[in-house]
C-alpha positions as a printed NumPy array, in Angstrom:
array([[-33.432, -15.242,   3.672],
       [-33.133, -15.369,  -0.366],
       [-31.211, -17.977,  -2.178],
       [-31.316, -17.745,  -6.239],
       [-29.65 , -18.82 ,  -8.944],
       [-28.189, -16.242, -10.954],
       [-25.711, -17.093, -14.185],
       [-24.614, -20.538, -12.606],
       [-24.323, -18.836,  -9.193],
       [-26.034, -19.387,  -6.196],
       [-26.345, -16.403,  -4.06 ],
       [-27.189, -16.564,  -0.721],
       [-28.558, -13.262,   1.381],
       [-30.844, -11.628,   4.067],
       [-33.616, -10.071,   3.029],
       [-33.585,  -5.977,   3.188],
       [-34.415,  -4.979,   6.958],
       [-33.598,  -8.27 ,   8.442],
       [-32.733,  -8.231,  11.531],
       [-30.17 , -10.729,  12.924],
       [-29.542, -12.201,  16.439],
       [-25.955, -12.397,  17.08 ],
       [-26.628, -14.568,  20.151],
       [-27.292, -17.367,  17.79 ],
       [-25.431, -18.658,  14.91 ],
       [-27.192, -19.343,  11.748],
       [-25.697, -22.14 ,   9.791],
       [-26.537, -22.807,   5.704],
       [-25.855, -26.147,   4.55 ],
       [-24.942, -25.91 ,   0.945],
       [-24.594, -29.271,  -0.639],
       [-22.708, -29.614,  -4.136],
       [-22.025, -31.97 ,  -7.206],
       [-19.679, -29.934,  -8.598],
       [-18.067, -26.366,  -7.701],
       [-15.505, -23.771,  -8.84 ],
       [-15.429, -20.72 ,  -6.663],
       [-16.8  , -19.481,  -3.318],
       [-16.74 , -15.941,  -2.133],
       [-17.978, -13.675,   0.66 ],
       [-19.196, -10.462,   0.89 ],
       [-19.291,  -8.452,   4.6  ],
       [-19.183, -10.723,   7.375],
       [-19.36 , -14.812,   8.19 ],
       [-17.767, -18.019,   7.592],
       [-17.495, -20.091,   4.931],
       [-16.144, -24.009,   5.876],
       [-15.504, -27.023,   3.396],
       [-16.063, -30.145,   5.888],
       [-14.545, -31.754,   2.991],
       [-12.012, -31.374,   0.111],
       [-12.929, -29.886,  -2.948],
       [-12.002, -31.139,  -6.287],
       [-11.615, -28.992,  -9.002],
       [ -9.28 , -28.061, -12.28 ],
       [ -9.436, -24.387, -11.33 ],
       [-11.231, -22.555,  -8.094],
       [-11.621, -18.698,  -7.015],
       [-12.211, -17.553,  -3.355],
       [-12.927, -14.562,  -2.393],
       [-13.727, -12.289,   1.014],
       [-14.57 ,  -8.472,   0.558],
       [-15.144,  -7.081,   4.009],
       [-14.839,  -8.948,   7.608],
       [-15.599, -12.638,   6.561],
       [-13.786, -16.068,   7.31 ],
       [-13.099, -18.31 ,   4.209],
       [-11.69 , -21.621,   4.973],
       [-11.041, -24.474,   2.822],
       [ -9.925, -27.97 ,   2.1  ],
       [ -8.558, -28.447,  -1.915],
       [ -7.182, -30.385,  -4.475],
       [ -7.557, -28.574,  -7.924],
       [ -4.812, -28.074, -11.034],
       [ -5.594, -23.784, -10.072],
       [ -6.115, -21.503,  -7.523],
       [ -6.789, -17.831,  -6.991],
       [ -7.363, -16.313,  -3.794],
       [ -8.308, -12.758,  -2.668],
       [ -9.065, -10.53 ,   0.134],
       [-10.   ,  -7.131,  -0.228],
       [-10.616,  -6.124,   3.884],
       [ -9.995,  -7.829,   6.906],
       [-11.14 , -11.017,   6.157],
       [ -9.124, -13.906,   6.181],
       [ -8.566, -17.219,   4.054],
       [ -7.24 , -20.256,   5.381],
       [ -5.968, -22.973,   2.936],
       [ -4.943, -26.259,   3.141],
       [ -4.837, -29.23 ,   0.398],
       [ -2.581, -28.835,  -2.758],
       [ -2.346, -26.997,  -5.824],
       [  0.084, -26.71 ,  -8.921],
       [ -0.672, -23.061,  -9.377],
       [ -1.298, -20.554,  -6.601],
       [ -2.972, -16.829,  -6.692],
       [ -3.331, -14.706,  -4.144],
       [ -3.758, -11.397,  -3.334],
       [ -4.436,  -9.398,  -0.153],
       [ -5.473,  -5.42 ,  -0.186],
       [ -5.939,  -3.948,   3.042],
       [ -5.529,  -5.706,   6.274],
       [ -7.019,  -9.087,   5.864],
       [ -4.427, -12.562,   5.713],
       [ -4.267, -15.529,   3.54 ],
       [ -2.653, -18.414,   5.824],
       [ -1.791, -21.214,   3.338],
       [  0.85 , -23.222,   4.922],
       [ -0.93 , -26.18 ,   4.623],
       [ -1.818, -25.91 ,   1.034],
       [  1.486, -27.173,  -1.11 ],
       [  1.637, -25.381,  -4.361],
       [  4.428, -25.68 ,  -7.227],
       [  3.998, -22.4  ,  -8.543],
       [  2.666, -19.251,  -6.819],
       [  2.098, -15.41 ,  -7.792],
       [  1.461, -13.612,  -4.783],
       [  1.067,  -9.778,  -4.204],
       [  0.115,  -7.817,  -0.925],
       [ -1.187,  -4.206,  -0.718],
       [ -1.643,  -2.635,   2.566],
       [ -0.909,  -3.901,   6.304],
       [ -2.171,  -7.979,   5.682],
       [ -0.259, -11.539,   5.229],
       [  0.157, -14.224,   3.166],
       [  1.841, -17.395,   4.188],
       [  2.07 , -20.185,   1.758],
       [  4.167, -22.9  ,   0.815],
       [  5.885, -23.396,  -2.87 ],
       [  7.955, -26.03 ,  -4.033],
       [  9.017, -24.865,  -7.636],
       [  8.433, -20.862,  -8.493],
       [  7.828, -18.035,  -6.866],
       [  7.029, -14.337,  -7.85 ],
       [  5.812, -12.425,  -4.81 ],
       [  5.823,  -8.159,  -4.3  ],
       [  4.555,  -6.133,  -1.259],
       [  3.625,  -2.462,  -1.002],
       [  2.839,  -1.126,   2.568],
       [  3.621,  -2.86 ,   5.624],
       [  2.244,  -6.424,   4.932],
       [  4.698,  -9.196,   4.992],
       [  4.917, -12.573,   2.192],
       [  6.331, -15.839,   4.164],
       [  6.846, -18.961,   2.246],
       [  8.224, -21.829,   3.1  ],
       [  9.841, -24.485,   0.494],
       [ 12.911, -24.144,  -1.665],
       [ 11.42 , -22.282,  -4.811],
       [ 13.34 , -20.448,  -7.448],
       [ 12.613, -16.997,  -6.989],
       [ 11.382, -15.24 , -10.002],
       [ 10.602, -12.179,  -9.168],
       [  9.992,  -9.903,  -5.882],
       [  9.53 ,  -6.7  ,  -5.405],
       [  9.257,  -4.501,  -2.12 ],
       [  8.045,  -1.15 ,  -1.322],
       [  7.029,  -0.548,   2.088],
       [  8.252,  -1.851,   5.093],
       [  6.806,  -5.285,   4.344],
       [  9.025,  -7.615,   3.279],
       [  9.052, -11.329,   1.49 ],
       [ 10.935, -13.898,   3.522],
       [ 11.619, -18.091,   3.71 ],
       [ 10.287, -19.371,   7.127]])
């Protein structure tokens, strides 16, 4: 395994060739004074035990990784480019997220004031928004929120579709 640090970011990897037992799990213990942004790259988990305080945080899965997390920050963005999923819970007062491809961003538990989310391809987001929302879909993925936001903005074009639950 490699860890380095590289511009303020600790990267975590196997070593070319490495060859991993699947009949085992391999758990890194990353302790942290402060942090703004996690993200994952193929496949694995990624688990807060607990919350993370922050003024603004990015997460992030490319490929077939789990992301889930416990937060209380001013901002968050969120994005899944795969089949990965993020699972949110905590608050926010400004929510981004964004899902390309088939992957889901399950934020119910995660109360946000205002939210921008988009959806491109066959995955979900749920979240919940008290004050604003702008939301648009293209392809068959669907946007579920629950709250009693304004609406800003939403756009459609697919057969996905943006809906109160």
């Amino acid at each position: 395994m490699i860890t380095e640090v590289d511009g303020g970011k600790l990267k975590i990897k196997w070593k070319k060739g490495t060859s991993i037992s699947t009949r085992k799990s391999v758990v890194i213990t990353v302790q942290f004074k402060d942090i703004n942004a996690v993200a994952l790259t193929g496949s694995g988990d990624i688990i807060s035990k607990d919350r993370i305080k922050a003024d603004h945080f990015d997460t992030a899965v490319s490929g077939s990784g789990d992301i889930e997390l416990d937060l209380d920050v001013n901002s968050l963005k969120a994005a899944v480019s795969g089949s990965g999923d993020i699972v949110l819970k905590g608050s926010t007062k400004t929510f981004e997220a964004a899902v390309a491809g088939s992957g889901d961003i399950s934020a119910y538990n995660l109360k946000s004031e205002k939210a921008e989310v988009k959806v491109s391809g066959s995955g979900d987001i749920e979240l919940t928004v008290s004050k604003e929302l702008k939301a648009r879909v293209s392809g068959s993925g669907d946007i579920e929120y629950r709250g009693n936001p304004k609406i800003q903005d939403v756009k459609v074009s697919g057969s996905g579709d943006v809906s109160s639950n």
